[in-house]
Coordinates of N, CA and C in Angstrom, one line a residue:
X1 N -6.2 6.6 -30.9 CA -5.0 7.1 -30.3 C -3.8 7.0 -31.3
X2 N -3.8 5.9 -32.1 CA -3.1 5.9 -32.8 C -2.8 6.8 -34.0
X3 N -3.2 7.3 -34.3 CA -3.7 8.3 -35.5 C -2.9 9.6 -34.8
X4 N -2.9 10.3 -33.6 CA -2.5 11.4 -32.6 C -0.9 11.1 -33.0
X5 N -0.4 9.9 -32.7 CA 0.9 9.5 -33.0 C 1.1 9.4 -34.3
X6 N 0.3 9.8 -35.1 CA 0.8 9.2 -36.4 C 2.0 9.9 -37.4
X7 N 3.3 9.5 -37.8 CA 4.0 10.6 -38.7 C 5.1 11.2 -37.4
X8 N 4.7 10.7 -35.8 CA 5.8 10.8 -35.1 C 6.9 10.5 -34.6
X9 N 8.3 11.1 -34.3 CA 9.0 10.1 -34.3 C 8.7 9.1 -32.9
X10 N 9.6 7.9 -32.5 CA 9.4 7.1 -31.3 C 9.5 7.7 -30.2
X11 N 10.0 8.7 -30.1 CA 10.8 8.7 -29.2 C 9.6 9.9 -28.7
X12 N 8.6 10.6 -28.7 CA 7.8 11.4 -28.6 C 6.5 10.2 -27.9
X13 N 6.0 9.2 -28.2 CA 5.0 8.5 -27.9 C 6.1 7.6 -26.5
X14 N 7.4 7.2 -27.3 CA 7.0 6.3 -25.9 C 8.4 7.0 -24.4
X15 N 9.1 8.6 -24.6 CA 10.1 9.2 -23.7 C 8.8 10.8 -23.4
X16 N 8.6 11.3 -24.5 CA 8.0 12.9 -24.0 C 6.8 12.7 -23.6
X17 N 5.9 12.0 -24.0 CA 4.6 11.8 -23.3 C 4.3 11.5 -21.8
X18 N 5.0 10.4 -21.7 CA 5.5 9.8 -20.3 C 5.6 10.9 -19.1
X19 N 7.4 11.2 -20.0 CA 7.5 12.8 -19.0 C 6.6 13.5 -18.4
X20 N 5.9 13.8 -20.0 CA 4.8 15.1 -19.5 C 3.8 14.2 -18.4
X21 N 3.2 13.7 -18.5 CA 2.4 12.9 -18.0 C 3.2 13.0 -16.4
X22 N 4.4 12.6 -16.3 CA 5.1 12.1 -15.0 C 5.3 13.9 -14.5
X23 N 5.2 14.9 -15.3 CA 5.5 16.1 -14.4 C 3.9 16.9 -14.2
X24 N 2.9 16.6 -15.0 CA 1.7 16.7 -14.7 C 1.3 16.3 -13.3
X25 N 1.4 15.0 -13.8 CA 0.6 14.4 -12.7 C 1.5 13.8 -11.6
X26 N 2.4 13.9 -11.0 CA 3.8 13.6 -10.5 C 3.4 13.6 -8.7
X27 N 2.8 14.4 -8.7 CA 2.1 15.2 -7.1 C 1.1 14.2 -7.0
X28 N 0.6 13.9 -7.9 CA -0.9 13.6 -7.6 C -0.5 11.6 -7.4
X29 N 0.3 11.6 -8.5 CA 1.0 10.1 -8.6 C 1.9 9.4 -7.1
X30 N 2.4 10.7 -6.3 CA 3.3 10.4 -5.2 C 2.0 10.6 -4.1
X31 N 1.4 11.3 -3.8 CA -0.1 11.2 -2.8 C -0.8 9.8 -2.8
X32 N -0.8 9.4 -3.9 CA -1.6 8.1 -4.6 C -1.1 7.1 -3.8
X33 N 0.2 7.0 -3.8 CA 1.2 5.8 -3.8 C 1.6 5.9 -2.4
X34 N 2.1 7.1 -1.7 CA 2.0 7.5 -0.7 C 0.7 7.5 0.7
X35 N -0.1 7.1 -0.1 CA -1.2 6.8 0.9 C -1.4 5.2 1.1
X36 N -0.8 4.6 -0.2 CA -1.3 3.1 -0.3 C -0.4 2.5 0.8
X37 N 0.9 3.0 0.7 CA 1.8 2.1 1.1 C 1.3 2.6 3.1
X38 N 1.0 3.5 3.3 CA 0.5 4.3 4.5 C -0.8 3.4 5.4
X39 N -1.6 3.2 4.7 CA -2.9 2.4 4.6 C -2.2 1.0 4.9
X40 N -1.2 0.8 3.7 CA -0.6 -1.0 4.6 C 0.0 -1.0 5.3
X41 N 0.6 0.2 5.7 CA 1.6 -0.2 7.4 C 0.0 -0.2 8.3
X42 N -1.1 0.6 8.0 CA -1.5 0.4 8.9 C -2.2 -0.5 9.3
X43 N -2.8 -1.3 8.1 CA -3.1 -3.0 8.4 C -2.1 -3.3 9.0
X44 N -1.0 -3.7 8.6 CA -0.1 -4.4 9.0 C 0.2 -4.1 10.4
X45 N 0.1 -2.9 11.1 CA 0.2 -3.0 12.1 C -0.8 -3.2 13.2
X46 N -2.1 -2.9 12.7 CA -3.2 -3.3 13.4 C -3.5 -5.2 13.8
X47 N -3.2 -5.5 12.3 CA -3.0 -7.2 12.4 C -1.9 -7.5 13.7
X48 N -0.7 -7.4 13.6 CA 0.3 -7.5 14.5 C 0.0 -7.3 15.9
X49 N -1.1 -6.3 16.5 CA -1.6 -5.8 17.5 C -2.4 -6.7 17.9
X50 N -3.5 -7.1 17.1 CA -4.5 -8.0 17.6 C -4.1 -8.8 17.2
X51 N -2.9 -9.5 16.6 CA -2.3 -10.6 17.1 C -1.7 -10.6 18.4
X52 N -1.1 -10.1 19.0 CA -0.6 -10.1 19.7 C -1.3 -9.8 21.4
X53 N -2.4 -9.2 21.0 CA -3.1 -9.3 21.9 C -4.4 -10.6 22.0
X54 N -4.4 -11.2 21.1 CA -4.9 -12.7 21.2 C -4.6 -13.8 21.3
X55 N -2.6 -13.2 21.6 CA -1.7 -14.5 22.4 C -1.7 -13.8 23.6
X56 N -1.3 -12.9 23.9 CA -1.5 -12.5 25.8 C -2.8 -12.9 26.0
X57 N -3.9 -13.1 25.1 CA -5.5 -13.0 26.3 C -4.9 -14.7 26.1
X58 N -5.0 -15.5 25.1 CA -5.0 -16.9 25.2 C -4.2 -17.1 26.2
X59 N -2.6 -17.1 26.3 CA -1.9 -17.2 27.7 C -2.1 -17.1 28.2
X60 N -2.9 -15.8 29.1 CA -3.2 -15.5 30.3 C -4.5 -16.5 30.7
X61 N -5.2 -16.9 30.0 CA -6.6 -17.6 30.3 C -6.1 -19.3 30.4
X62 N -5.1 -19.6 29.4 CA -4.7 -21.0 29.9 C -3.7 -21.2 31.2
X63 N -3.2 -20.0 31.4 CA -2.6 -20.0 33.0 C -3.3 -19.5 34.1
X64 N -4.4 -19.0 34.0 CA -5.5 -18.8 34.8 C -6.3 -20.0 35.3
X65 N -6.8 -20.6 33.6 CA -7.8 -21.8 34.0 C -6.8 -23.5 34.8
X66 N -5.4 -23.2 34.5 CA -4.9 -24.5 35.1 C -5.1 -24.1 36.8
X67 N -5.0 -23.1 36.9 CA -5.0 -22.9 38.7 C -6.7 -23.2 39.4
X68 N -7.4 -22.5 38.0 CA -9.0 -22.9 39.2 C -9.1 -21.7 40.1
X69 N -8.8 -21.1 40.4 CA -8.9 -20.1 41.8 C -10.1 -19.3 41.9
X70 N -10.7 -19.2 40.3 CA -12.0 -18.3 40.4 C -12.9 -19.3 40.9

């Protein structure tokens, strides 16, 4: 790879490549990123759910079992 850069100036290896690269693949890069962060809201919200629904069952069963009635 080094050789491809060779005789160039800096500013070509480490500003125009990038660019190109970032307008190439730019769509494909925001889908990418856009799915990840999408994917962890939705852990994150699934966790929070079945948390939350494993304190109302626990609640409801320790205020159930102090009365006895079944």
């Amino acid at each position: 790879m080094r050789e491809i850069f060779a005789g160039m100036p800096w500013w070509v290896k480490w500003i125009a490549v990038p660019v190109i690269v970032i307008v190439v693949f730019g769509g494909l890069i925001a889908s990418i990123v856009g799915f990840v962060i999408w994917l962890l809201f939705k852990i994150l919200l699934v966790a929070i759910l079945v948390g939350g629904l494993v304190f109302v069952v626990r609640k409801f069963m320790s205020s159930s079992s102090s009365r006895s009635d079944w």
